[in-house]
Each structure stands twice: as C-alpha cells, then as structure tokens.
Amino acid sequence: MFDRIAEHEQVLFCNDAATGLKAIIAIHNTTLGPALGGCRMRPYETVDDAIEDVLRLSKGMTYKCAAADVDFGGGKAVIIGDPLTDRTPELFRAFGQFVESLNGRFYTGTDMGTTPDNFVHSLRETNCIVGVPEEYGGSGDSSIPTAKGVLYGIQATNKMVFGNEEFGGKTYAIQGLGKVGYKVAEMLLEEGAEIIVTDINRHAIDRLIQRAIELKGEVKVVSGDEIYEADADVFVPCALGGIINDRTIDKLKVSAVVGSANNQLLTIEHGDRLHNRGILYAPDYIVNSGGLIQVSDELYSPHPMRVLQKTKAIYDTLHTVFKNAEESSISTVQAANYFCEERIESRKRRNSFFSHKKPGKWAVRS
C-alpha cells in the first residue's frame, strides 16, 4: 500500500458504523497550501476501485490548483455508497468530523453524486467546507465562472489556431448541455458562432433552440457519437470524461479541442496522438478551473468580481502552455504538466510546510 500511495502525503480511511459512512480522503501535495478537492459519492464495486479513483483525482487537483495559481494543494475524497439512498444528514455530519480531524489540511465540497445541501450538514462539524449554498456563506453557482473560463480558453485556442480570438465565423461542436455546457453554448450563440450540439436531455436542447431563435442564430442537433464526426472548427466536450480515446480520436475533423469536461483524454498518450494529428488540445484542468477558483476564493469571503478577474488568467496560462509546447515540439498535455511542476517547485521557497497550516489561517468564516 505504501508503494501504491508513494506520491501522496496522506490517505485517511474513514469508517462510522452508526451512519454507514465509508470514505477515503487522499492528500496528494500541500506545497502550495492546504489540499482542496471535492467529495464524490459512488457505489464502487470494490474498495480498490475507490482507492484508485481518489488517488488519481487528488493528484489531478494538485496540477489544477497549480495551473489556476491558487494557494492550495491537491486532495480529494470519495464516499462509498449509493447517492440515491445513502445521502443522510447523519452520514455527512460524520464525514465532516473526519475532515475536521485533519486540522485544516483538507478542504472539500460537492462533486459527482453529492450536492451543496449535503455539505450544509458537514459544515456543522467543520469550517473546512466550500461550495455550500449562498445562504450558508457560499459563493453561489460555480458553473458561471467555469463557463466563463471555457470561453477564455476558446479565445486563447482560436488565437493560436486561427490567428484571431473571435468566436463568430467558426463552428463549435458542443457535447453536453448541462449547467456549464448550456451556458457555453448560449454565450457562443450570443457572439454569432455556429454551433452543433448533442445531449441526452431533450429539454435542454429545446431550450437552446428557443434561445437561438431569439438571437437569430442556428443550432444543429446531432445524436450521440455523431458529434465526433461533426464538421466543426472546435470540439467542445462538456459532459463525460475519457471521450478522447482509440474509438473516437480518428473521427475528429476539428482543428482544436477545448471544453469543460474532466479527464477528457482516456490516457495521456491520447494527448500525443492529438498532437500528431495537428489538433490543438487545451488541457481540461486549465480550461475548467473557474469553479475551483470560485470555491477557493470563498475562504477569503465570497467576491464574484475577484473570481471573474482571476478566471481571465486562464487565457494567459493557456497561451503560455501553447507556446511552450510549440517551442519544445511536445504535446500540450506534457507542456501543461511541466508548467505546473515548475510552479510547484518554485513555490517551495515561498510556502513553509508548517506555516501555511496554522489553525485558523484559512478557516476565515465564523
């Protein structure tokens, strides 16, 4: 097990028989500050599956926090259980007690299978919770800065590929019209872009079509896997992860991939394959970091304008990564990882292992 978690600082197994809580908290790296990462709930088939998930996700958060230039490190939590039946107030209070036992080393909030309201119960046990509803001191809908960040990512990508930042005059194939994807699609329509969309939610599609009529725009709807073969300039994945894989990668006809979905590449090698095909890939953990920026900002008290200002830096970060990749003839995935690793290394001289963990420094809410 120690070999398995060799890259991680700490892994905590949480068990509370009274509530049925079975959770794992993984702290990957706290060089930049206390670990920050959401808590997802899934009925994992095995404990090994849960361990693998939390280790992978917590490492990803270290890179995401470094790319977003927030003073936090990477962490993640998973709860083994069925979100439809097991999300009780008592379970989340018990989870909050385990988070509190880490004494400010780990901050968490909602992720797949959990909701902000669940963590209102955790908040009764610890201040180390982010992303709760506004009436409990949270900062509101994180999909707003996330969608804005995707737009900045598209601008940076357009500049690199097409020589201009304009959204109009280009076609975007958008996969997924959830909270983020719908906002991205709507903003692109407002800018005069042509869009092709797919989603399993017919209501979301109909709503977007109505919005397009109001804007005198046009939406083309395709089904399922047809989105990969769409005649578009940019593919914008805003749904599931792992969608750039052996089955789909050769179908793409686009010049670039930039979207909000997490873990879009099934493996890092698929980033190399996009590079070899001449398709510019905007690393997802940079593009979709607007939500992270918002929840990390909560701990200084919510400030929407400050969040949106920091979200604009996604453009500059991507521009740097694209240039580094071009100059070194490497994939943008490699360039992004090197960028984050260099930032973490340089900050070792700025953040003492002990000084940024003094109780109370980060838990500013009453």
JSON list of N, CA and C in Angstrom, two decimals, residues 23-92:
[
{"chain": "A", "resi": 23, "resn": "ALA", "atom": "N", "xyz": [-15.53, 6.17, 3.81]},
{"chain": "A", "resi": 23, "resn": "ALA", "atom": "CA", "xyz": [-14.97, 7.21, 2.95]},
{"chain": "A", "resi": 23, "resn": "ALA", "atom": "C", "xyz": [-13.45, 7.13, 2.96]},
{"chain": "A", "resi": 24, "resn": "ILE", "atom": "N", "xyz": [-12.85, 7.69, 1.91]},
{"chain": "A", "resi": 24, "resn": "ILE", "atom": "CA", "xyz": [-11.39, 7.77, 1.81]},
{"chain": "A", "resi": 24, "resn": "ILE", "atom": "C", "xyz": [-11.05, 9.21, 1.43]},
{"chain": "A", "resi": 25, "resn": "ILE", "atom": "N", "xyz": [-10.13, 9.81, 2.17]},
{"chain": "A", "resi": 25, "resn": "ILE", "atom": "CA", "xyz": [-9.62, 11.15, 1.87]},
{"chain": "A", "resi": 25, "resn": "ILE", "atom": "C", "xyz": [-8.16, 11.01, 1.48]},
{"chain": "A", "resi": 26, "resn": "ALA", "atom": "N", "xyz": [-7.79, 11.54, 0.31]},
{"chain": "A", "resi": 26, "resn": "ALA", "atom": "CA", "xyz": [-6.40, 11.48, -0.15]},
{"chain": "A", "resi": 26, "resn": "ALA", "atom": "C", "xyz": [-5.85, 12.89, -0.28]},
{"chain": "A", "resi": 27, "resn": "ILE", "atom": "N", "xyz": [-4.72, 13.12, 0.37]},
{"chain": "A", "resi": 27, "resn": "ILE", "atom": "CA", "xyz": [-4.00, 14.38, 0.25]},
{"chain": "A", "resi": 27, "resn": "ILE", "atom": "C", "xyz": [-2.75, 14.10, -0.57]},
{"chain": "A", "resi": 28, "resn": "HIS", "atom": "N", "xyz": [-2.70, 14.68, -1.75]},
{"chain": "A", "resi": 28, "resn": "HIS", "atom": "CA", "xyz": [-1.59, 14.40, -2.65]},
{"chain": "A", "resi": 28, "resn": "HIS", "atom": "C", "xyz": [-0.38, 15.28, -2.37]},
{"chain": "A", "resi": 29, "resn": "ASN", "atom": "N", "xyz": [-0.58, 16.59, -2.33]},
{"chain": "A", "resi": 29, "resn": "ASN", "atom": "CA", "xyz": [0.56, 17.50, -2.20]},
{"chain": "A", "resi": 29, "resn": "ASN", "atom": "C", "xyz": [0.09, 18.82, -1.61]},
{"chain": "A", "resi": 30, "resn": "THR", "atom": "N", "xyz": [0.78, 19.29, -0.58]},
{"chain": "A", "resi": 30, "resn": "THR", "atom": "CA", "xyz": [0.39, 20.55, 0.07]},
{"chain": "A", "resi": 30, "resn": "THR", "atom": "C", "xyz": [1.49, 21.61, -0.06]},
{"chain": "A", "resi": 31, "resn": "THR", "atom": "N", "xyz": [2.31, 21.51, -1.08]},
{"chain": "A", "resi": 31, "resn": "THR", "atom": "CA", "xyz": [3.35, 22.52, -1.28]},
{"chain": "A", "resi": 31, "resn": "THR", "atom": "C", "xyz": [2.76, 23.91, -1.42]},
{"chain": "A", "resi": 32, "resn": "LEU", "atom": "N", "xyz": [1.68, 24.02, -2.18]},
{"chain": "A", "resi": 32, "resn": "LEU", "atom": "CA", "xyz": [1.09, 25.33, -2.46]},
{"chain": "A", "resi": 32, "resn": "LEU", "atom": "C", "xyz": [0.11, 25.77, -1.38]},
{"chain": "A", "resi": 33, "resn": "GLY", "atom": "N", "xyz": [-0.26, 24.89, -0.48]},
{"chain": "A", "resi": 33, "resn": "GLY", "atom": "CA", "xyz": [-1.23, 25.22, 0.57]},
{"chain": "A", "resi": 33, "resn": "GLY", "atom": "C", "xyz": [-2.02, 23.99, 0.96]},
{"chain": "A", "resi": 34, "resn": "PRO", "atom": "N", "xyz": [-2.99, 24.14, 1.85]},
{"chain": "A", "resi": 34, "resn": "PRO", "atom": "CA", "xyz": [-3.83, 23.01, 2.24]},
{"chain": "A", "resi": 34, "resn": "PRO", "atom": "C", "xyz": [-4.47, 22.35, 1.03]},
{"chain": "A", "resi": 35, "resn": "ALA", "atom": "N", "xyz": [-4.70, 21.06, 1.11]},
{"chain": "A", "resi": 35, "resn": "ALA", "atom": "CA", "xyz": [-5.30, 20.34, 0.00]},
{"chain": "A", "resi": 35, "resn": "ALA", "atom": "C", "xyz": [-6.75, 20.76, -0.19]},
{"chain": "A", "resi": 36, "resn": "LEU", "atom": "N", "xyz": [-7.17, 20.85, -1.45]},
{"chain": "A", "resi": 36, "resn": "LEU", "atom": "CA", "xyz": [-8.53, 21.24, -1.79]},
{"chain": "A", "resi": 36, "resn": "LEU", "atom": "C", "xyz": [-9.03, 20.32, -2.89]},
{"chain": "A", "resi": 37, "resn": "GLY", "atom": "N", "xyz": [-10.22, 19.76, -2.69]},
{"chain": "A", "resi": 37, "resn": "GLY", "atom": "CA", "xyz": [-10.80, 18.90, -3.71]},
{"chain": "A", "resi": 37, "resn": "GLY", "atom": "C", "xyz": [-12.16, 18.43, -3.29]},
{"chain": "A", "resi": 38, "resn": "GLY", "atom": "N", "xyz": [-13.03, 18.16, -4.24]},
{"chain": "A", "resi": 38, "resn": "GLY", "atom": "CA", "xyz": [-14.41, 17.78, -3.94]},
{"chain": "A", "resi": 38, "resn": "GLY", "atom": "C", "xyz": [-14.53, 16.38, -3.39]},
{"chain": "A", "resi": 39, "resn": "CYS", "atom": "N", "xyz": [-15.73, 16.07, -2.96]},
{"chain": "A", "resi": 39, "resn": "CYS", "atom": "CA", "xyz": [-16.06, 14.75, -2.43]},
{"chain": "A", "resi": 39, "resn": "CYS", "atom": "C", "xyz": [-17.14, 14.13, -3.31]},
{"chain": "A", "resi": 40, "resn": "ARG", "atom": "N", "xyz": [-16.80, 13.01, -3.94]},
{"chain": "A", "resi": 40, "resn": "ARG", "atom": "CA", "xyz": [-17.80, 12.35, -4.78]},
{"chain": "A", "resi": 40, "resn": "ARG", "atom": "C", "xyz": [-18.32, 11.10, -4.07]},
{"chain": "A", "resi": 41, "resn": "MET", "atom": "N", "xyz": [-19.51, 10.69, -4.42]},
{"chain": "A", "resi": 41, "resn": "MET", "atom": "CA", "xyz": [-20.14, 9.50, -3.83]},
{"chain": "A", "resi": 41, "resn": "MET", "atom": "C", "xyz": [-20.55, 8.56, -4.93]},
{"chain": "A", "resi": 42, "resn": "ARG", "atom": "N", "xyz": [-20.06, 7.32, -4.83]},
{"chain": "A", "resi": 42, "resn": "ARG", "atom": "CA", "xyz": [-20.37, 6.32, -5.85]},
{"chain": "A", "resi": 42, "resn": "ARG", "atom": "C", "xyz": [-20.45, 4.95, -5.19]},
{"chain": "A", "resi": 43, "resn": "PRO", "atom": "N", "xyz": [-21.27, 4.06, -5.73]},
{"chain": "A", "resi": 43, "resn": "PRO", "atom": "CA", "xyz": [-21.30, 2.69, -5.21]},
{"chain": "A", "resi": 43, "resn": "PRO", "atom": "C", "xyz": [-20.18, 1.85, -5.83]},
{"chain": "A", "resi": 44, "resn": "TYR", "atom": "N", "xyz": [-18.94, 2.19, -5.46]},
{"chain": "A", "resi": 44, "resn": "TYR", "atom": "CA", "xyz": [-17.79, 1.48, -6.01]},
{"chain": "A", "resi": 44, "resn": "TYR", "atom": "C", "xyz": [-17.94, -0.02, -5.81]},
{"chain": "A", "resi": 45, "resn": "GLU", "atom": "N", "xyz": [-17.56, -0.77, -6.83]},
{"chain": "A", "resi": 45, "resn": "GLU", "atom": "CA", "xyz": [-17.69, -2.23, -6.73]},
{"chain": "A", "resi": 45, "resn": "GLU", "atom": "C", "xyz": [-16.74, -2.80, -5.70]},
{"chain": "A", "resi": 46, "resn": "THR", "atom": "N", "xyz": [-15.53, -2.22, -5.59]},
{"chain": "A", "resi": 46, "resn": "THR", "atom": "CA", "xyz": [-14.54, -2.69, -4.63]},
{"chain": "A", "resi": 46, "resn": "THR", "atom": "C", "xyz": [-13.87, -1.50, -3.96]},
{"chain": "A", "resi": 47, "resn": "VAL", "atom": "N", "xyz": [-13.27, -1.75, -2.81]},
{"chain": "A", "resi": 47, "resn": "VAL", "atom": "CA", "xyz": [-12.51, -0.71, -2.13]},
{"chain": "A", "resi": 47, "resn": "VAL", "atom": "C", "xyz": [-11.31, -0.30, -2.99]},
{"chain": "A", "resi": 48, "resn": "ASP", "atom": "N", "xyz": [-10.72, -1.26, -3.70]},
{"chain": "A", "resi": 48, "resn": "ASP", "atom": "CA", "xyz": [-9.60, -0.95, -4.59]},
{"chain": "A", "resi": 48, "resn": "ASP", "atom": "C", "xyz": [-10.01, 0.07, -5.65]},
{"chain": "A", "resi": 49, "resn": "ASP", "atom": "N", "xyz": [-11.22, -0.06, -6.18]},
{"chain": "A", "resi": 49, "resn": "ASP", "atom": "CA", "xyz": [-11.71, 0.91, -7.17]},
{"chain": "A", "resi": 49, "resn": "ASP", "atom": "C", "xyz": [-11.81, 2.30, -6.56]},
{"chain": "A", "resi": 50, "resn": "ALA", "atom": "N", "xyz": [-12.28, 2.38, -5.32]},
{"chain": "A", "resi": 50, "resn": "ALA", "atom": "CA", "xyz": [-12.40, 3.66, -4.64]},
{"chain": "A", "resi": 50, "resn": "ALA", "atom": "C", "xyz": [-11.02, 4.27, -4.39]},
{"chain": "A", "resi": 51, "resn": "ILE", "atom": "N", "xyz": [-10.07, 3.43, -3.97]},
{"chain": "A", "resi": 51, "resn": "ILE", "atom": "CA", "xyz": [-8.71, 3.92, -3.73]},
{"chain": "A", "resi": 51, "resn": "ILE", "atom": "C", "xyz": [-8.10, 4.46, -5.02]},
{"chain": "A", "resi": 52, "resn": "GLU", "atom": "N", "xyz": [-8.25, 3.72, -6.10]},
{"chain": "A", "resi": 52, "resn": "GLU", "atom": "CA", "xyz": [-7.69, 4.14, -7.38]},
{"chain": "A", "resi": 52, "resn": "GLU", "atom": "C", "xyz": [-8.27, 5.47, -7.81]},
{"chain": "A", "resi": 53, "resn": "ASP", "atom": "N", "xyz": [-9.56, 5.65, -7.63]},
{"chain": "A", "resi": 53, "resn": "ASP", "atom": "CA", "xyz": [-10.23, 6.88, -8.03]},
{"chain": "A", "resi": 53, "resn": "ASP", "atom": "C", "xyz": [-9.74, 8.07, -7.21]},
{"chain": "A", "resi": 54, "resn": "VAL", "atom": "N", "xyz": [-9.68, 7.91, -5.89]},
{"chain": "A", "resi": 54, "resn": "VAL", "atom": "CA", "xyz": [-9.31, 9.04, -5.04]},
{"chain": "A", "resi": 54, "resn": "VAL", "atom": "C", "xyz": [-7.84, 9.41, -5.20]},
{"chain": "A", "resi": 55, "resn": "LEU", "atom": "N", "xyz": [-6.98, 8.44, -5.47]},
{"chain": "A", "resi": 55, "resn": "LEU", "atom": "CA", "xyz": [-5.56, 8.74, -5.71]},
{"chain": "A", "resi": 55, "resn": "LEU", "atom": "C", "xyz": [-5.39, 9.50, -7.02]},
{"chain": "A", "resi": 56, "resn": "ARG", "atom": "N", "xyz": [-6.07, 9.05, -8.06]},
{"chain": "A", "resi": 56, "resn": "ARG", "atom": "CA", "xyz": [-5.96, 9.70, -9.37]},
{"chain": "A", "resi": 56, "resn": "ARG", "atom": "C", "xyz": [-6.52, 11.12, -9.32]},
{"chain": "A", "resi": 57, "resn": "LEU", "atom": "N", "xyz": [-7.68, 11.27, -8.71]},
{"chain": "A", "resi": 57, "resn": "LEU", "atom": "CA", "xyz": [-8.33, 12.58, -8.67]},
{"chain": "A", "resi": 57, "resn": "LEU", "atom": "C", "xyz": [-7.57, 13.59, -7.81]},
{"chain": "A", "resi": 58, "resn": "SER", "atom": "N", "xyz": [-7.02, 13.13, -6.70]},
{"chain": "A", "resi": 58, "resn": "SER", "atom": "CA", "xyz": [-6.29, 14.05, -5.82]},
{"chain": "A", "resi": 58, "resn": "SER", "atom": "C", "xyz": [-5.02, 14.55, -6.47]},
{"chain": "A", "resi": 59, "resn": "LYS", "atom": "N", "xyz": [-4.34, 13.68, -7.21]},
{"chain": "A", "resi": 59, "resn": "LYS", "atom": "CA", "xyz": [-3.15, 14.12, -7.95]},
{"chain": "A", "resi": 59, "resn": "LYS", "atom": "C", "xyz": [-3.54, 15.15, -9.01]},
{"chain": "A", "resi": 60, "resn": "GLY", "atom": "N", "xyz": [-4.66, 14.90, -9.68]},
{"chain": "A", "resi": 60, "resn": "GLY", "atom": "CA", "xyz": [-5.12, 15.86, -10.68]},
{"chain": "A", "resi": 60, "resn": "GLY", "atom": "C", "xyz": [-5.42, 17.23, -10.08]},
{"chain": "A", "resi": 61, "resn": "MET", "atom": "N", "xyz": [-5.89, 17.25, -8.84]},
{"chain": "A", "resi": 61, "resn": "MET", "atom": "CA", "xyz": [-6.19, 18.53, -8.19]},
{"chain": "A", "resi": 61, "resn": "MET", "atom": "C", "xyz": [-4.92, 19.30, -7.88]},
{"chain": "A", "resi": 62, "resn": "THR", "atom": "N", "xyz": [-3.81, 18.62, -7.62]},
{"chain": "A", "resi": 62, "resn": "THR", "atom": "CA", "xyz": [-2.55, 19.33, -7.40]},
{"chain": "A", "resi": 62, "resn": "THR", "atom": "C", "xyz": [-2.17, 20.13, -8.64]},
{"chain": "A", "resi": 63, "resn": "TYR", "atom": "N", "xyz": [-2.30, 19.52, -9.82]},
{"chain": "A", "resi": 63, "resn": "TYR", "atom": "CA", "xyz": [-1.97, 20.20, -11.06]},
{"chain": "A", "resi": 63, "resn": "TYR", "atom": "C", "xyz": [-2.99, 21.30, -11.36]},
{"chain": "A", "resi": 64, "resn": "LYS", "atom": "N", "xyz": [-4.25, 21.03, -11.06]},
{"chain": "A", "resi": 64, "resn": "LYS", "atom": "CA", "xyz": [-5.30, 22.01, -11.34]},
{"chain": "A", "resi": 64, "resn": "LYS", "atom": "C", "xyz": [-5.12, 23.26, -10.47]},
{"chain": "A", "resi": 65, "resn": "CYS", "atom": "N", "xyz": [-4.80, 23.06, -9.20]},
{"chain": "A", "resi": 65, "resn": "CYS", "atom": "CA", "xyz": [-4.57, 24.21, -8.31]},
{"chain": "A", "resi": 65, "resn": "CYS", "atom": "C", "xyz": [-3.33, 24.99, -8.73]},
{"chain": "A", "resi": 66, "resn": "ALA", "atom": "N", "xyz": [-2.29, 24.28, -9.17]},
{"chain": "A", "resi": 66, "resn": "ALA", "atom": "CA", "xyz": [-1.07, 24.96, -9.62]},
{"chain": "A", "resi": 66, "resn": "ALA", "atom": "C", "xyz": [-1.34, 25.77, -10.87]},
{"chain": "A", "resi": 67, "resn": "ALA", "atom": "N", "xyz": [-2.07, 25.19, -11.82]},
{"chain": "A", "resi": 67, "resn": "ALA", "atom": "CA", "xyz": [-2.38, 25.91, -13.06]},
{"chain": "A", "resi": 67, "resn": "ALA", "atom": "C", "xyz": [-3.24, 27.13, -12.80]},
{"chain": "A", "resi": 68, "resn": "ALA", "atom": "N", "xyz": [-4.18, 27.03, -11.84]},
{"chain": "A", "resi": 68, "resn": "ALA", "atom": "CA", "xyz": [-5.07, 28.14, -11.53]},
{"chain": "A", "resi": 68, "resn": "ALA", "atom": "C", "xyz": [-4.42, 29.19, -10.65]},
{"chain": "A", "resi": 69, "resn": "ASP", "atom": "N", "xyz": [-3.22, 28.89, -10.14]},
{"chain": "A", "resi": 69, "resn": "ASP", "atom": "CA", "xyz": [-2.48, 29.81, -9.29]},
{"chain": "A", "resi": 69, "resn": "ASP", "atom": "C", "xyz": [-3.27, 30.18, -8.03]},
{"chain": "A", "resi": 70, "resn": "VAL", "atom": "N", "xyz": [-3.84, 29.17, -7.39]},
{"chain": "A", "resi": 70, "resn": "VAL", "atom": "CA", "xyz": [-4.48, 29.37, -6.10]},
{"chain": "A", "resi": 70, "resn": "VAL", "atom": "C", "xyz": [-3.58, 28.76, -5.03]},
{"chain": "A", "resi": 71, "resn": "ASP", "atom": "N", "xyz": [-3.68, 29.25, -3.81]},
{"chain": "A", "resi": 71, "resn": "ASP", "atom": "CA", "xyz": [-2.78, 28.83, -2.74]},
{"chain": "A", "resi": 71, "resn": "ASP", "atom": "C", "xyz": [-3.28, 27.57, -2.04]},
{"chain": "A", "resi": 72, "resn": "PHE", "atom": "N", "xyz": [-3.52, 26.55, -2.83]},
{"chain": "A", "resi": 72, "resn": "PHE", "atom": "CA", "xyz": [-3.99, 25.27, -2.31]},
{"chain": "A", "resi": 72, "resn": "PHE", "atom": "C", "xyz": [-3.29, 24.14, -3.05]},
{"chain": "A", "resi": 73, "resn": "GLY", "atom": "N", "xyz": [-3.22, 23.00, -2.37]},
{"chain": "A", "resi": 73, "resn": "GLY", "atom": "CA", "xyz": [-2.67, 21.80, -2.98]},
{"chain": "A", "resi": 73, "resn": "GLY", "atom": "C", "xyz": [-3.78, 20.86, -3.40]},
{"chain": "A", "resi": 74, "resn": "GLY", "atom": "N", "xyz": [-3.39, 19.64, -3.75]},
{"chain": "A", "resi": 74, "resn": "GLY", "atom": "CA", "xyz": [-4.34, 18.69, -4.30]},
{"chain": "A", "resi": 74, "resn": "GLY", "atom": "C", "xyz": [-4.82, 17.67, -3.30]},
{"chain": "A", "resi": 75, "resn": "GLY", "atom": "N", "xyz": [-6.14, 17.50, -3.25]},
{"chain": "A", "resi": 75, "resn": "GLY", "atom": "CA", "xyz": [-6.75, 16.47, -2.42]},
{"chain": "A", "resi": 75, "resn": "GLY", "atom": "C", "xyz": [-8.08, 16.05, -3.01]},
{"chain": "A", "resi": 76, "resn": "LYS", "atom": "N", "xyz": [-8.65, 15.00, -2.48]},
{"chain": "A", "resi": 76, "resn": "LYS", "atom": "CA", "xyz": [-9.95, 14.52, -2.95]},
{"chain": "A", "resi": 76, "resn": "LYS", "atom": "C", "xyz": [-10.51, 13.57, -1.90]},
{"chain": "A", "resi": 77, "resn": "ALA", "atom": "N", "xyz": [-11.82, 13.43, -1.92]},
{"chain": "A", "resi": 77, "resn": "ALA", "atom": "CA", "xyz": [-12.47, 12.47, -1.03]},
{"chain": "A", "resi": 77, "resn": "ALA", "atom": "C", "xyz": [-13.50, 11.68, -1.84]},
{"chain": "A", "resi": 78, "resn": "VAL", "atom": "N", "xyz": [-13.68, 10.44, -1.47]},
{"chain": "A", "resi": 78, "resn": "VAL", "atom": "CA", "xyz": [-14.74, 9.62, -2.05]},
{"chain": "A", "resi": 78, "resn": "VAL", "atom": "C", "xyz": [-15.51, 8.94, -0.92]},
{"chain": "A", "resi": 79, "resn": "ILE", "atom": "N", "xyz": [-16.81, 8.85, -1.09]},
{"chain": "A", "resi": 79, "resn": "ILE", "atom": "CA", "xyz": [-17.66, 8.11, -0.17]},
{"chain": "A", "resi": 79, "resn": "ILE", "atom": "C", "xyz": [-18.20, 6.91, -0.92]},
{"chain": "A", "resi": 80, "resn": "ILE", "atom": "N", "xyz": [-18.05, 5.74, -0.34]},
{"chain": "A", "resi": 80, "resn": "ILE", "atom": "CA", "xyz": [-18.55, 4.52, -0.96]},
{"chain": "A", "resi": 80, "resn": "ILE", "atom": "C", "xyz": [-20.01, 4.35, -0.56]},
{"chain": "A", "resi": 81, "resn": "GLY", "atom": "N", "xyz": [-20.91, 4.52, -1.52]},
{"chain": "A", "resi": 81, "resn": "GLY", "atom": "CA", "xyz": [-22.33, 4.42, -1.22]},
{"chain": "A", "resi": 81, "resn": "GLY", "atom": "C", "xyz": [-23.17, 4.82, -2.41]},
{"chain": "A", "resi": 82, "resn": "ASP", "atom": "N", "xyz": [-24.45, 4.58, -2.30]},
{"chain": "A", "resi": 82, "resn": "ASP", "atom": "CA", "xyz": [-25.39, 4.89, -3.37]},
{"chain": "A", "resi": 82, "resn": "ASP", "atom": "C", "xyz": [-25.96, 6.29, -3.13]},
{"chain": "A", "resi": 83, "resn": "PRO", "atom": "N", "xyz": [-25.72, 7.23, -4.04]},
{"chain": "A", "resi": 83, "resn": "PRO", "atom": "CA", "xyz": [-26.23, 8.59, -3.84]},
{"chain": "A", "resi": 83, "resn": "PRO", "atom": "C", "xyz": [-27.76, 8.66, -3.75]},
{"chain": "A", "resi": 84, "resn": "LEU", "atom": "N", "xyz": [-28.44, 7.67, -4.31]},
{"chain": "A", "resi": 84, "resn": "LEU", "atom": "CA", "xyz": [-29.91, 7.69, -4.31]},
{"chain": "A", "resi": 84, "resn": "LEU", "atom": "C", "xyz": [-30.49, 7.29, -2.96]},
{"chain": "A", "resi": 85, "resn": "THR", "atom": "N", "xyz": [-29.74, 6.54, -2.16]},
{"chain": "A", "resi": 85, "resn": "THR", "atom": "CA", "xyz": [-30.30, 6.02, -0.91]},
{"chain": "A", "resi": 85, "resn": "THR", "atom": "C", "xyz": [-29.49, 6.33, 0.34]},
{"chain": "A", "resi": 86, "resn": "ASP", "atom": "N", "xyz": [-28.21, 6.67, 0.19]},
{"chain": "A", "resi": 86, "resn": "ASP", "atom": "CA", "xyz": [-27.32, 6.73, 1.36]},
{"chain": "A", "resi": 86, "resn": "ASP", "atom": "C", "xyz": [-26.94, 8.14, 1.80]},
{"chain": "A", "resi": 87, "resn": "ARG", "atom": "N", "xyz": [-27.43, 9.17, 1.15]},
{"chain": "A", "resi": 87, "resn": "ARG", "atom": "CA", "xyz": [-27.01, 10.54, 1.48]},
{"chain": "A", "resi": 87, "resn": "ARG", "atom": "C", "xyz": [-27.84, 11.10, 2.64]},
{"chain": "A", "resi": 88, "resn": "THR", "atom": "N", "xyz": [-27.54, 10.65, 3.84]},
{"chain": "A", "resi": 88, "resn": "THR", "atom": "CA", "xyz": [-28.29, 11.11, 5.01]},
{"chain": "A", "resi": 88, "resn": "THR", "atom": "C", "xyz": [-27.55, 12.26, 5.68]},
{"chain": "A", "resi": 89, "resn": "PRO", "atom": "N", "xyz": [-28.28, 13.13, 6.39]},
{"chain": "A", "resi": 89, "resn": "PRO", "atom": "CA", "xyz": [-27.63, 14.20, 7.14]},
{"chain": "A", "resi": 89, "resn": "PRO", "atom": "C", "xyz": [-26.60, 13.67, 8.13]},
{"chain": "A", "resi": 90, "resn": "GLU", "atom": "N", "xyz": [-26.92, 12.55, 8.77]},
{"chain": "A", "resi": 90, "resn": "GLU", "atom": "CA", "xyz": [-26.02, 11.98, 9.78]},
{"chain": "A", "resi": 90, "resn": "GLU", "atom": "C", "xyz": [-24.71, 11.53, 9.15]},
{"chain": "A", "resi": 91, "resn": "LEU", "atom": "N", "xyz": [-24.80, 10.96, 7.96]},
{"chain": "A", "resi": 91, "resn": "LEU", "atom": "CA", "xyz": [-23.58, 10.50, 7.28]},
{"chain": "A", "resi": 91, "resn": "LEU", "atom": "C", "xyz": [-22.67, 11.68, 6.97]},
{"chain": "A", "resi": 92, "resn": "PHE", "atom": "N", "xyz": [-23.24, 12.78, 6.51]},
{"chain": "A", "resi": 92, "resn": "PHE", "atom": "CA", "xyz": [-22.40, 13.92, 6.14]},
{"chain": "A", "resi": 92, "resn": "PHE", "atom": "C", "xyz": [-21.88, 14.67, 7.37]}
]
